mmCIF file with all atom_site columns, C-alpha atoms in Angstrom:
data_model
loop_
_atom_site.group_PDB
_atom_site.id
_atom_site.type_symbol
_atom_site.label_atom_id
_atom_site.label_alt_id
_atom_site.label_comp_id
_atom_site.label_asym_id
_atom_site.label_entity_id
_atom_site.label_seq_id
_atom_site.pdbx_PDB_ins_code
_atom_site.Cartn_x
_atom_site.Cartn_y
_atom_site.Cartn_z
_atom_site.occupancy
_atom_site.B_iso_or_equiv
_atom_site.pdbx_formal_charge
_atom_site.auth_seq_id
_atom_site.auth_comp_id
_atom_site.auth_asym_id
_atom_site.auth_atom_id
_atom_site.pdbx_PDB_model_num
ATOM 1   C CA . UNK A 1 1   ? 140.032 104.748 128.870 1.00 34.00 ? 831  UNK A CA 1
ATOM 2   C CA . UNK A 1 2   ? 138.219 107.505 131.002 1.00 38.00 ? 832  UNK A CA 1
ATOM 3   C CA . UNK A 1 3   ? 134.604 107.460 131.557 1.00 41.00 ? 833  UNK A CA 1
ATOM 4   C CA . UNK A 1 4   ? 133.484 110.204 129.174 1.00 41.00 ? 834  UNK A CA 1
ATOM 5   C CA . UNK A 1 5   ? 135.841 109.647 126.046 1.00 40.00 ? 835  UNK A CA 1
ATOM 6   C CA . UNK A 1 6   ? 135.444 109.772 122.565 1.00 39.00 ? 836  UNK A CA 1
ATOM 7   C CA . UNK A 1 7   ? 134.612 105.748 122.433 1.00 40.00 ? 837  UNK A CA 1
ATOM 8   C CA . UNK A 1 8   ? 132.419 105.778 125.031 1.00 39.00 ? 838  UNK A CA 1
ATOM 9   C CA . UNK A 1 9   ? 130.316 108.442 123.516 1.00 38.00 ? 839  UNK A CA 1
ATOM 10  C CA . UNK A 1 10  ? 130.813 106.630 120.187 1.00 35.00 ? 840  UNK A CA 1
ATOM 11  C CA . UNK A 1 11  ? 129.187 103.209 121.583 1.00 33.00 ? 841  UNK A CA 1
ATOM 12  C CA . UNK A 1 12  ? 126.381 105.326 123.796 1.00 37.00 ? 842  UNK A CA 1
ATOM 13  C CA . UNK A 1 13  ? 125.703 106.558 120.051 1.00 36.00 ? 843  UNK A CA 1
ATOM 14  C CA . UNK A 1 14  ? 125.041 103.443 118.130 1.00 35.00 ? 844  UNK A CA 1
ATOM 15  C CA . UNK A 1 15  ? 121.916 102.263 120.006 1.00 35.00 ? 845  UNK A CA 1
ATOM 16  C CA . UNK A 1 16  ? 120.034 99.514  118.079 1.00 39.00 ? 846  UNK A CA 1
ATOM 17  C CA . UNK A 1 17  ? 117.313 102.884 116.745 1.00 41.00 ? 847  UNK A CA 1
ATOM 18  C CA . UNK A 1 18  ? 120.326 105.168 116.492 1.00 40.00 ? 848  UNK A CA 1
ATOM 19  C CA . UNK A 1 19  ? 121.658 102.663 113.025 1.00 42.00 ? 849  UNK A CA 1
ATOM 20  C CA . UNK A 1 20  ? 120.105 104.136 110.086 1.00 48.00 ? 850  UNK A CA 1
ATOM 21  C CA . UNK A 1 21  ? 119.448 100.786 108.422 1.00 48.00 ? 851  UNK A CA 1
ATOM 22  C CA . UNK A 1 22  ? 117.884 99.691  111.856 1.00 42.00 ? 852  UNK A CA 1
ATOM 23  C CA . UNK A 1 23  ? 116.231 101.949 112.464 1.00 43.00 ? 853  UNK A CA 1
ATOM 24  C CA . UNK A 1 24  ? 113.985 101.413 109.230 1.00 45.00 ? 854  UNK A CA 1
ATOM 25  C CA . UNK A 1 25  ? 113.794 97.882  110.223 1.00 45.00 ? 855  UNK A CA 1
ATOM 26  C CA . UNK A 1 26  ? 112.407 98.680  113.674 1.00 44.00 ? 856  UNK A CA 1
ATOM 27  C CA . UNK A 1 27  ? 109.650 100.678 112.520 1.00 43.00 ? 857  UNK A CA 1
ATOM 28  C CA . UNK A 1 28  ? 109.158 98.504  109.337 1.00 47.00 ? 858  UNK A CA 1
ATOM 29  C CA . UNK A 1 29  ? 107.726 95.652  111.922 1.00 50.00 ? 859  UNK A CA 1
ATOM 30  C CA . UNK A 1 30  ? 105.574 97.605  114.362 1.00 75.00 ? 860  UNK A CA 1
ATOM 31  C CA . UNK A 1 31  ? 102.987 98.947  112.339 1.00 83.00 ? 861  UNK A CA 1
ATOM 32  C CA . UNK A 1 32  ? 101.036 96.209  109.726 1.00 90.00 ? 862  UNK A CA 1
ATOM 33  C CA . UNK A 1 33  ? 97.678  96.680  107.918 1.00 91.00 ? 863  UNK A CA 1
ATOM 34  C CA . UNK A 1 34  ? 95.411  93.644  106.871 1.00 91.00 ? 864  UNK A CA 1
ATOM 35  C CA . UNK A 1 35  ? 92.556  93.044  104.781 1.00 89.00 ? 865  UNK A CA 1
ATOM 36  C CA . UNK A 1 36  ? 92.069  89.438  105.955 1.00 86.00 ? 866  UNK A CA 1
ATOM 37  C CA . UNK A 1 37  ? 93.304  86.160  104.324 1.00 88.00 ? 867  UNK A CA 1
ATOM 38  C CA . UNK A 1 38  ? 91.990  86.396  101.559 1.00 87.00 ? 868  UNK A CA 1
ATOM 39  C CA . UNK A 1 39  ? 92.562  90.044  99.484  1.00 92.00 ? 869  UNK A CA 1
ATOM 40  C CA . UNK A 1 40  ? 89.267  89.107  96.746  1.00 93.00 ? 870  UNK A CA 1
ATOM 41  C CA . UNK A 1 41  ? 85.228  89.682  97.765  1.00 94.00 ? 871  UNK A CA 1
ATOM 42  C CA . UNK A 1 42  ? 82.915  89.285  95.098  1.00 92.00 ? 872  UNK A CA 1
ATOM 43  C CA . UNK A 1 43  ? 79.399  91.527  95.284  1.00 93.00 ? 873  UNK A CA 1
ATOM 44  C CA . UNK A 1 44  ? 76.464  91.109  93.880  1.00 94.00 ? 874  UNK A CA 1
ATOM 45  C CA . UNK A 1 45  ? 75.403  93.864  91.960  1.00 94.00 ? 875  UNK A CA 1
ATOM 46  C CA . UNK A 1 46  ? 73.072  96.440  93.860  1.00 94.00 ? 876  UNK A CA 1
ATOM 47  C CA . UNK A 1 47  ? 73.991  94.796  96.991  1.00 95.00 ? 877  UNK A CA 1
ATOM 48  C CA . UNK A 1 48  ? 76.015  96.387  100.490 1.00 96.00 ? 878  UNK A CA 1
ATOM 49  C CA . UNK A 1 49  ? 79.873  94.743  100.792 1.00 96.00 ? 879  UNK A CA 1
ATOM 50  C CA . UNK A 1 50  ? 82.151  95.156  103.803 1.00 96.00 ? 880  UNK A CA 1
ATOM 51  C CA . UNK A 1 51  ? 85.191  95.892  102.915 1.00 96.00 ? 881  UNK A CA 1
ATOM 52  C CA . UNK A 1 52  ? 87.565  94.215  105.610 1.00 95.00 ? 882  UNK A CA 1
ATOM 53  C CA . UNK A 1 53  ? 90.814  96.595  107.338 1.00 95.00 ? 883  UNK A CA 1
ATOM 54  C CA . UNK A 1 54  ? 92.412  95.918  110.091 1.00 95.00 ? 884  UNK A CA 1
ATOM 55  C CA . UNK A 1 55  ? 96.268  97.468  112.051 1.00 93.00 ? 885  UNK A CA 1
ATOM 56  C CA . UNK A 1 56  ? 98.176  96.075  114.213 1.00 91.00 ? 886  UNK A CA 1
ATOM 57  C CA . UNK A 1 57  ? 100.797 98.429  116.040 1.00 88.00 ? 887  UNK A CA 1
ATOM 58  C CA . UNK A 1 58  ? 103.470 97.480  118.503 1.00 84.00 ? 888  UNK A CA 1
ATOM 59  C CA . UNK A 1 59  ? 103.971 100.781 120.245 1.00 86.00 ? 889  UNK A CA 1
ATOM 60  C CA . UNK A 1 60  ? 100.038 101.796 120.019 1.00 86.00 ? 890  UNK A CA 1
ATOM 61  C CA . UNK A 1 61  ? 99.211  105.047 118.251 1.00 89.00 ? 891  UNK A CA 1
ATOM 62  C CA . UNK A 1 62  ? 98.462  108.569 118.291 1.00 90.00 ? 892  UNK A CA 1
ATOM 63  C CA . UNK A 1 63  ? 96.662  110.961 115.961 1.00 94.00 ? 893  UNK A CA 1
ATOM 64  C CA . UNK A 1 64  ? 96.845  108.187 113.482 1.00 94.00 ? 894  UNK A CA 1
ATOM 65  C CA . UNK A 1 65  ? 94.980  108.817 110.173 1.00 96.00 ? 895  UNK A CA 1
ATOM 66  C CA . UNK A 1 66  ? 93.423  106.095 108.144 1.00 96.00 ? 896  UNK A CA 1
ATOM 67  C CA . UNK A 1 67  ? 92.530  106.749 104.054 1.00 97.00 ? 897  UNK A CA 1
ATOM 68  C CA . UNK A 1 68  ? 90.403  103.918 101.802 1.00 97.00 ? 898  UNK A CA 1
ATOM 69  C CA . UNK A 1 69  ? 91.369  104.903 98.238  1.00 97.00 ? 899  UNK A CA 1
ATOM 70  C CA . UNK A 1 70  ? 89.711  102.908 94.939  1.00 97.00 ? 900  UNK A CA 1
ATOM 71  C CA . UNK A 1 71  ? 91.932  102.352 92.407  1.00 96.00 ? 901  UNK A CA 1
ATOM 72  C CA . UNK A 1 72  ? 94.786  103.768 93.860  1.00 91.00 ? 902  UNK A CA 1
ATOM 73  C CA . UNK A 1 73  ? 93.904  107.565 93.784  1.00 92.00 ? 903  UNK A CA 1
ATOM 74  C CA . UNK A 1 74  ? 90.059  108.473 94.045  1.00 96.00 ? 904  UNK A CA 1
ATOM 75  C CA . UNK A 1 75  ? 89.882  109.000 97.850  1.00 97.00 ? 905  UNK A CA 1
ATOM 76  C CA . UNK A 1 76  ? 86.293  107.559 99.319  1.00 97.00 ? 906  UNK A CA 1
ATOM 77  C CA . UNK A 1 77  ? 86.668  107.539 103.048 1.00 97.00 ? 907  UNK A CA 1
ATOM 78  C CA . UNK A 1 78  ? 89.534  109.514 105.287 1.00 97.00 ? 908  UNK A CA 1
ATOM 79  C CA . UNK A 1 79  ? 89.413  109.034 109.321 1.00 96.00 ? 909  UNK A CA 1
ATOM 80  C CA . UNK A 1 80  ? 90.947  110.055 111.685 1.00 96.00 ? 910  UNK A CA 1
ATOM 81  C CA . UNK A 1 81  ? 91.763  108.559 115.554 1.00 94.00 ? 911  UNK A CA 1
ATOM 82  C CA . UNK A 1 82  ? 93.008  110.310 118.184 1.00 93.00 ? 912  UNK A CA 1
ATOM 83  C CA . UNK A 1 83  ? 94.008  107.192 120.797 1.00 90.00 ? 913  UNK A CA 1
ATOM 84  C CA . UNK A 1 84  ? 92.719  103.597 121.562 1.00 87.00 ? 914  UNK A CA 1
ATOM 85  C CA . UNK A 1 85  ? 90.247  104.894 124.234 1.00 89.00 ? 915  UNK A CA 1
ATOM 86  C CA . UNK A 1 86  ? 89.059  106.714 121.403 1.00 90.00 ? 916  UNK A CA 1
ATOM 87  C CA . UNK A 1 87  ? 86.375  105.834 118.516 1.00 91.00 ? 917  UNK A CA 1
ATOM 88  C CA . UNK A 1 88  ? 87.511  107.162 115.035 1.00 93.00 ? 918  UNK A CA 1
ATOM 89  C CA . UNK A 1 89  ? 86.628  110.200 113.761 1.00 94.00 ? 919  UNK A CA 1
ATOM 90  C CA . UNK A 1 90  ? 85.146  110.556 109.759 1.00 95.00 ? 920  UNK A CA 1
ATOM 91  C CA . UNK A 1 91  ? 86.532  113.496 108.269 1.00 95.00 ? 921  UNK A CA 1
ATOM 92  C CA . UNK A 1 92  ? 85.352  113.251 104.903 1.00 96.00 ? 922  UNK A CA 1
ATOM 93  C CA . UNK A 1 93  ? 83.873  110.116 102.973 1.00 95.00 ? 923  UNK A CA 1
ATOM 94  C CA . UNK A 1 94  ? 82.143  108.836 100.186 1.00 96.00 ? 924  UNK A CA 1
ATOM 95  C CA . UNK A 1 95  ? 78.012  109.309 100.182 1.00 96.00 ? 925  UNK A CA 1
ATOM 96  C CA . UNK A 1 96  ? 78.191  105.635 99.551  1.00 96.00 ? 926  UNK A CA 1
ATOM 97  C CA . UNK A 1 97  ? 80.561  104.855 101.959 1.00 97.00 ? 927  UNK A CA 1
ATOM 98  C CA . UNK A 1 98  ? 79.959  103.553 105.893 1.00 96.00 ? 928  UNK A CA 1
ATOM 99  C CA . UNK A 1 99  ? 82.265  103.304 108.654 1.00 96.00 ? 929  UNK A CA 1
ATOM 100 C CA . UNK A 1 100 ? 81.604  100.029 110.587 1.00 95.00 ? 930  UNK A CA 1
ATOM 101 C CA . UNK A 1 101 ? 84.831  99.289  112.520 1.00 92.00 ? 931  UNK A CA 1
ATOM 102 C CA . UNK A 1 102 ? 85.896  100.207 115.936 1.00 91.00 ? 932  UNK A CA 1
ATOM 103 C CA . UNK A 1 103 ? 89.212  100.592 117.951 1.00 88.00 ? 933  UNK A CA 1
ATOM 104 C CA . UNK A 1 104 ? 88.355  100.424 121.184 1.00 87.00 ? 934  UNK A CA 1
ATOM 105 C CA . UNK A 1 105 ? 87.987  96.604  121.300 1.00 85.00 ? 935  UNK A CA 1
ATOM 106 C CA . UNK A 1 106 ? 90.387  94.145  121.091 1.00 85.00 ? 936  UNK A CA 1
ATOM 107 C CA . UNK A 1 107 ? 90.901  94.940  117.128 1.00 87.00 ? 937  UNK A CA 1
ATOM 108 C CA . UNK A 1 108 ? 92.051  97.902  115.314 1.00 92.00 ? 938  UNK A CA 1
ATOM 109 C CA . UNK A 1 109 ? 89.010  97.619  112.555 1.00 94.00 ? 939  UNK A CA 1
ATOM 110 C CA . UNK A 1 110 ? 88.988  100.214 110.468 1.00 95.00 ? 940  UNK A CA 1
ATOM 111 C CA . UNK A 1 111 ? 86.727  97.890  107.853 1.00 96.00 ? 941  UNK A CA 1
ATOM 112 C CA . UNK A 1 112 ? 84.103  100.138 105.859 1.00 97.00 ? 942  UNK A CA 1
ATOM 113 C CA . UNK A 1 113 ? 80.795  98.880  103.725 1.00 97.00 ? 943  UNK A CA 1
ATOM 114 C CA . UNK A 1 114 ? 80.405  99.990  100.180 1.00 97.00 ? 944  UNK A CA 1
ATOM 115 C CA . UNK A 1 115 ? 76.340  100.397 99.813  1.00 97.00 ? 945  UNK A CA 1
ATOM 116 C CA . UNK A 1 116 ? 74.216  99.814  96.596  1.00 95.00 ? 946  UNK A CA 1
ATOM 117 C CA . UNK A 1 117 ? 77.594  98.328  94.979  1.00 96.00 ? 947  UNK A CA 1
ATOM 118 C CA . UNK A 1 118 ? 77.465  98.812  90.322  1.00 95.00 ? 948  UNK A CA 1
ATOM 119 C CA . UNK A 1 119 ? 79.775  97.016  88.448  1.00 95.00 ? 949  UNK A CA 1
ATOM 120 C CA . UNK A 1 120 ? 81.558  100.098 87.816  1.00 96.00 ? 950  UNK A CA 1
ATOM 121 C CA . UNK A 1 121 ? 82.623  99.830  91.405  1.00 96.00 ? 951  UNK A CA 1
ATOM 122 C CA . UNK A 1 122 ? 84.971  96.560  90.741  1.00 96.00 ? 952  UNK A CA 1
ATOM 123 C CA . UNK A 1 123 ? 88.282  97.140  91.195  1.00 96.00 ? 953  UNK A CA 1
ATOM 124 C CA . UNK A 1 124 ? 91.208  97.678  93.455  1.00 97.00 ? 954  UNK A CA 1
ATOM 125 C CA . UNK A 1 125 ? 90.396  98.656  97.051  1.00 97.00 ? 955  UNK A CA 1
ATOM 126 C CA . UNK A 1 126 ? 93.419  100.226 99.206  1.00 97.00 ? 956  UNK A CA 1
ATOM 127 C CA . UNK A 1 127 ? 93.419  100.857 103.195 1.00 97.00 ? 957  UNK A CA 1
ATOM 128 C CA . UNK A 1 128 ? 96.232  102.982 104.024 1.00 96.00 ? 958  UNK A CA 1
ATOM 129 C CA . UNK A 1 129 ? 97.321  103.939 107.638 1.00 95.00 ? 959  UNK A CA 1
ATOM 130 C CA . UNK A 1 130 ? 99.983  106.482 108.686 1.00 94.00 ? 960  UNK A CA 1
ATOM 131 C CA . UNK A 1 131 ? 101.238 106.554 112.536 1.00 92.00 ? 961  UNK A CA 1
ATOM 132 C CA . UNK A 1 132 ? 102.800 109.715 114.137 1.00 92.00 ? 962  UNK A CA 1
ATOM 133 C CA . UNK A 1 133 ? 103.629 107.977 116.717 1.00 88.00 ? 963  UNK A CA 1
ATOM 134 C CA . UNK A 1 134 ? 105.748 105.880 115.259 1.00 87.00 ? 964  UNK A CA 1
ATOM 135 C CA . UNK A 1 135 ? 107.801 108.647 113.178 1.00 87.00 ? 965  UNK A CA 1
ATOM 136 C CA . UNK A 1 136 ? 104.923 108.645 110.628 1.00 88.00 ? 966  UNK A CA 1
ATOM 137 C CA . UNK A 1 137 ? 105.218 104.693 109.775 1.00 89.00 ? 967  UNK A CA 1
ATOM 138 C CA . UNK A 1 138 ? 102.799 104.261 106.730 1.00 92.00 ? 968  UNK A CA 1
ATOM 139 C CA . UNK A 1 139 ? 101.738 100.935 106.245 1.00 92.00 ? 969  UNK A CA 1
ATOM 140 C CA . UNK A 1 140 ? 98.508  100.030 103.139 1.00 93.00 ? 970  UNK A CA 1
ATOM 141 C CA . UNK A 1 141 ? 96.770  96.570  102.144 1.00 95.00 ? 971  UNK A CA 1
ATOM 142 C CA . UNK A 1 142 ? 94.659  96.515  99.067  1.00 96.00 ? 972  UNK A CA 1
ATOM 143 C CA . UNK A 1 143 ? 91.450  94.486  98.380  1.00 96.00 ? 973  UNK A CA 1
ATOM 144 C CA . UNK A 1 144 ? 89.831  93.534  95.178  1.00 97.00 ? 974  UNK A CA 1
ATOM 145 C CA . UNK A 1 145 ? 86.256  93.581  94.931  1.00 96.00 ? 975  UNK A CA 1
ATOM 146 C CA . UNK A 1 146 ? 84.205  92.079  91.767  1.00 94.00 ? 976  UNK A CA 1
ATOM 147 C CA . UNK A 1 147 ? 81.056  92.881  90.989  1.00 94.00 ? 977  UNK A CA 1
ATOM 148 C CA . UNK A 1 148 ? 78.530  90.559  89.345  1.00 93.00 ? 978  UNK A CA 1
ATOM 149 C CA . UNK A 1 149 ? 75.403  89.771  88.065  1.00 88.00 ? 979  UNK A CA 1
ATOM 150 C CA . UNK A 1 150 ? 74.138  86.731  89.872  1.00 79.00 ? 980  UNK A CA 1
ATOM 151 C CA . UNK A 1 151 ? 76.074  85.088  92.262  1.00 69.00 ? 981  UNK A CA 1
ATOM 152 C CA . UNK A 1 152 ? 77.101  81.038  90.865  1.00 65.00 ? 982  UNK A CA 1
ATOM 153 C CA . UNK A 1 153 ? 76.656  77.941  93.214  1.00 64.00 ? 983  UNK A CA 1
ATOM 154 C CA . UNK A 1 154 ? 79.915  75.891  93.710  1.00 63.00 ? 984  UNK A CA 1
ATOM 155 C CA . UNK A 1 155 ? 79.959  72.268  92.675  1.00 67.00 ? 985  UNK A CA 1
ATOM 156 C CA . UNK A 1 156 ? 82.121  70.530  95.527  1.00 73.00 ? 986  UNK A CA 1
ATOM 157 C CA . UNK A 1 157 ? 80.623  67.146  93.982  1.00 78.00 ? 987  UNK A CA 1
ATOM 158 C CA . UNK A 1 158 ? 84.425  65.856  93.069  1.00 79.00 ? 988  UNK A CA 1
ATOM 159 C CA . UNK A 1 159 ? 85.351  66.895  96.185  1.00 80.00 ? 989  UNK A CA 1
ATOM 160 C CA . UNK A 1 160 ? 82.716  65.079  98.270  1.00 80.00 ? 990  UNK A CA 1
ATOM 161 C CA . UNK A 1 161 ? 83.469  61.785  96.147  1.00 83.00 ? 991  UNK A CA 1
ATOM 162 C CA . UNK A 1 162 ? 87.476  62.120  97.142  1.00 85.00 ? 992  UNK A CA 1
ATOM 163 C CA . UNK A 1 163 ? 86.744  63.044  100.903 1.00 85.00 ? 993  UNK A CA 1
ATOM 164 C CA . UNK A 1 164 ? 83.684  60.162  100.620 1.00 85.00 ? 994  UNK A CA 1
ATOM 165 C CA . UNK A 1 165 ? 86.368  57.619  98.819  1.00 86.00 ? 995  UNK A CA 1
ATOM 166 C CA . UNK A 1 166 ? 89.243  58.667  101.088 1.00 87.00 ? 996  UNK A CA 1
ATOM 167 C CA . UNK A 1 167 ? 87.614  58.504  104.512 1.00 87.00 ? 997  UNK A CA 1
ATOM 168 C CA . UNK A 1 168 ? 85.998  54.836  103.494 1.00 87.00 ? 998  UNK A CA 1
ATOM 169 C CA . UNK A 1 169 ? 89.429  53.391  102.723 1.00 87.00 ? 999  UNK A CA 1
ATOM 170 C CA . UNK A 1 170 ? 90.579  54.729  106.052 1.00 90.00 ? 1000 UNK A CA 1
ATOM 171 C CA . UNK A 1 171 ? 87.410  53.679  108.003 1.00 87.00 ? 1001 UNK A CA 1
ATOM 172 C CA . UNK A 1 172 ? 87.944  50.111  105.900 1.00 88.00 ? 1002 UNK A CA 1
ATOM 173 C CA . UNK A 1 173 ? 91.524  50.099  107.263 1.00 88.00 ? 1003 UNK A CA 1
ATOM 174 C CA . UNK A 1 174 ? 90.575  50.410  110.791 1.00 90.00 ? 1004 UNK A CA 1
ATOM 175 C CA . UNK A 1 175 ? 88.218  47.778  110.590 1.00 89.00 ? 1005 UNK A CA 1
ATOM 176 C CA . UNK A 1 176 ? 90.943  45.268  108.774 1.00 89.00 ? 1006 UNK A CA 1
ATOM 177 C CA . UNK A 1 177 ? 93.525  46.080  111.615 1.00 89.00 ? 1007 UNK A CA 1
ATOM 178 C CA . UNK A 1 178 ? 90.745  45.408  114.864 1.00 90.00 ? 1008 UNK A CA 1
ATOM 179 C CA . UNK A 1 179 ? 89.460  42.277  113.010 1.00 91.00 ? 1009 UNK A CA 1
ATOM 180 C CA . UNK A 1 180 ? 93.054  41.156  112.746 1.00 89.00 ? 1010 UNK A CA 1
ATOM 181 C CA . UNK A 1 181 ? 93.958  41.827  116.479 1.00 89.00 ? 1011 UNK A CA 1
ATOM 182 C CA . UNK A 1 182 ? 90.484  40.038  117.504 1.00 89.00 ? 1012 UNK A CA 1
ATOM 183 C CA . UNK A 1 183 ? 91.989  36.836  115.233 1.00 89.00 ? 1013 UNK A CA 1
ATOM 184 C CA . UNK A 1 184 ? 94.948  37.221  116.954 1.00 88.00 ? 1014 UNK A CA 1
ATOM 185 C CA . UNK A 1 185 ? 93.726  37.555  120.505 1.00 88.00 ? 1015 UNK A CA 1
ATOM 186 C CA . UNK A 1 186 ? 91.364  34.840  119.730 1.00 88.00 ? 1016 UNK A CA 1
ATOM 187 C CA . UNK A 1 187 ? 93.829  32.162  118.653 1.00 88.00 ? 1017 UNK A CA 1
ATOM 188 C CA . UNK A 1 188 ? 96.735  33.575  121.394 1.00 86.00 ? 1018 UNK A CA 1
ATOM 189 C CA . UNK A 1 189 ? 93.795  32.394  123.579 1.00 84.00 ? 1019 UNK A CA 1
ATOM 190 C CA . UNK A 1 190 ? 93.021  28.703  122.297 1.00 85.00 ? 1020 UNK A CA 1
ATOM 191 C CA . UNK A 1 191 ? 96.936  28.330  122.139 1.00 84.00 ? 1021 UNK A CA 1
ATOM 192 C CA . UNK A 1 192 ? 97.146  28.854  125.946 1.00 81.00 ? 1022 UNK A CA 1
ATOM 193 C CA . UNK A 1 193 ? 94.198  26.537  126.969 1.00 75.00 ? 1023 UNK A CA 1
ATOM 194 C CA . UNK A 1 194 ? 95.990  23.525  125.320 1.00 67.00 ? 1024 UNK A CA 1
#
């Protein structure tokens, strides 16, 4: 065929972000949001708790605007950041609420701290981020904080016996297999001098 025909046109057309369905799946992948690896904090009550947020973006960002919500629609902190050479940008928040992340180091943190926490502050925590840059890829990751009364000790006791137990048997193994190689060595030894 003759550069400039219908099929060549129709192949130039289906580039890997021209495909509808990949399309999606290109921008699915190059913008994610984090909370950290584990989505639970638990506060004591009258106490300050950071609230963990992180993005990650593929093609870097633009304009991008950042939202915390608590349970799912009272808006407490909205930011805004221009570029990565930039610091973020509050444009409205929560009395209670403080901005403590940065994206001009090696992190997007976008993490805020929740002073003088109640108990009517437990619930479900929500970071949402929306790129322009990437065709307005909206990405969220959702914390959930518990507040209590007095924080409670964990008994690793059981825990400490079975590590304890565990690690003796080994270290009693070791010792088993260098006493029998000394034996061994010892009577390989008397064998040869006779």
């Amino acid at each position: 065929m003759p550069k400039g025909t219908r099929g060549d046109k129709a192949l130039a057309s289906l580039s890997p972000l021209s495909l509808p369905g990949l399309h999606i799946f290109a921008i699915a992948f190059t913008l994610e949001v984090s909370v950290g690896k584990t989505n639970t904090v638990m506060a004591l009550n009258n106490s300050n708790v950071l609230l963990p947020c992180i993005f990650i973006t593929c093609i870097g960002f633009q304009d991008l605007v950042f939202t915390w919500y608590f349970n799912s629609t009272e808006l407490i902190y909205h930011g805004k950041i221009k570029s990565k050479a930039t610091e973020p940008i509050r444009i409205w928040s929560n009395p209670r609420v403080e901005f403590v992340g940065s994206t001009t180091k090696k992190e997007n943190n976008i993490s805020i701290v929740l002073n003088s926490v109640e108990f009517s502050d437990a619930g479900k925590y929500t970071c949402h981020v929306k790129n322009p840059k990437e065709k307005n890829a909206q990405h969220n990751a959702t914390i959930f904080l518990t507040v209590v009364h007095k924080m409670v000790e964990t008994d690793n006791t059981v825990t400490l016996i079975i590590v304890g137990v565990v690690g003796g048997l080994i270290g009693l193994l070791i010792l088993f297999m260098l006493i029998k190689r000394v034996v061994l060595f010892i009577i390989k030894k008397t064998q040869d001098g006779k």
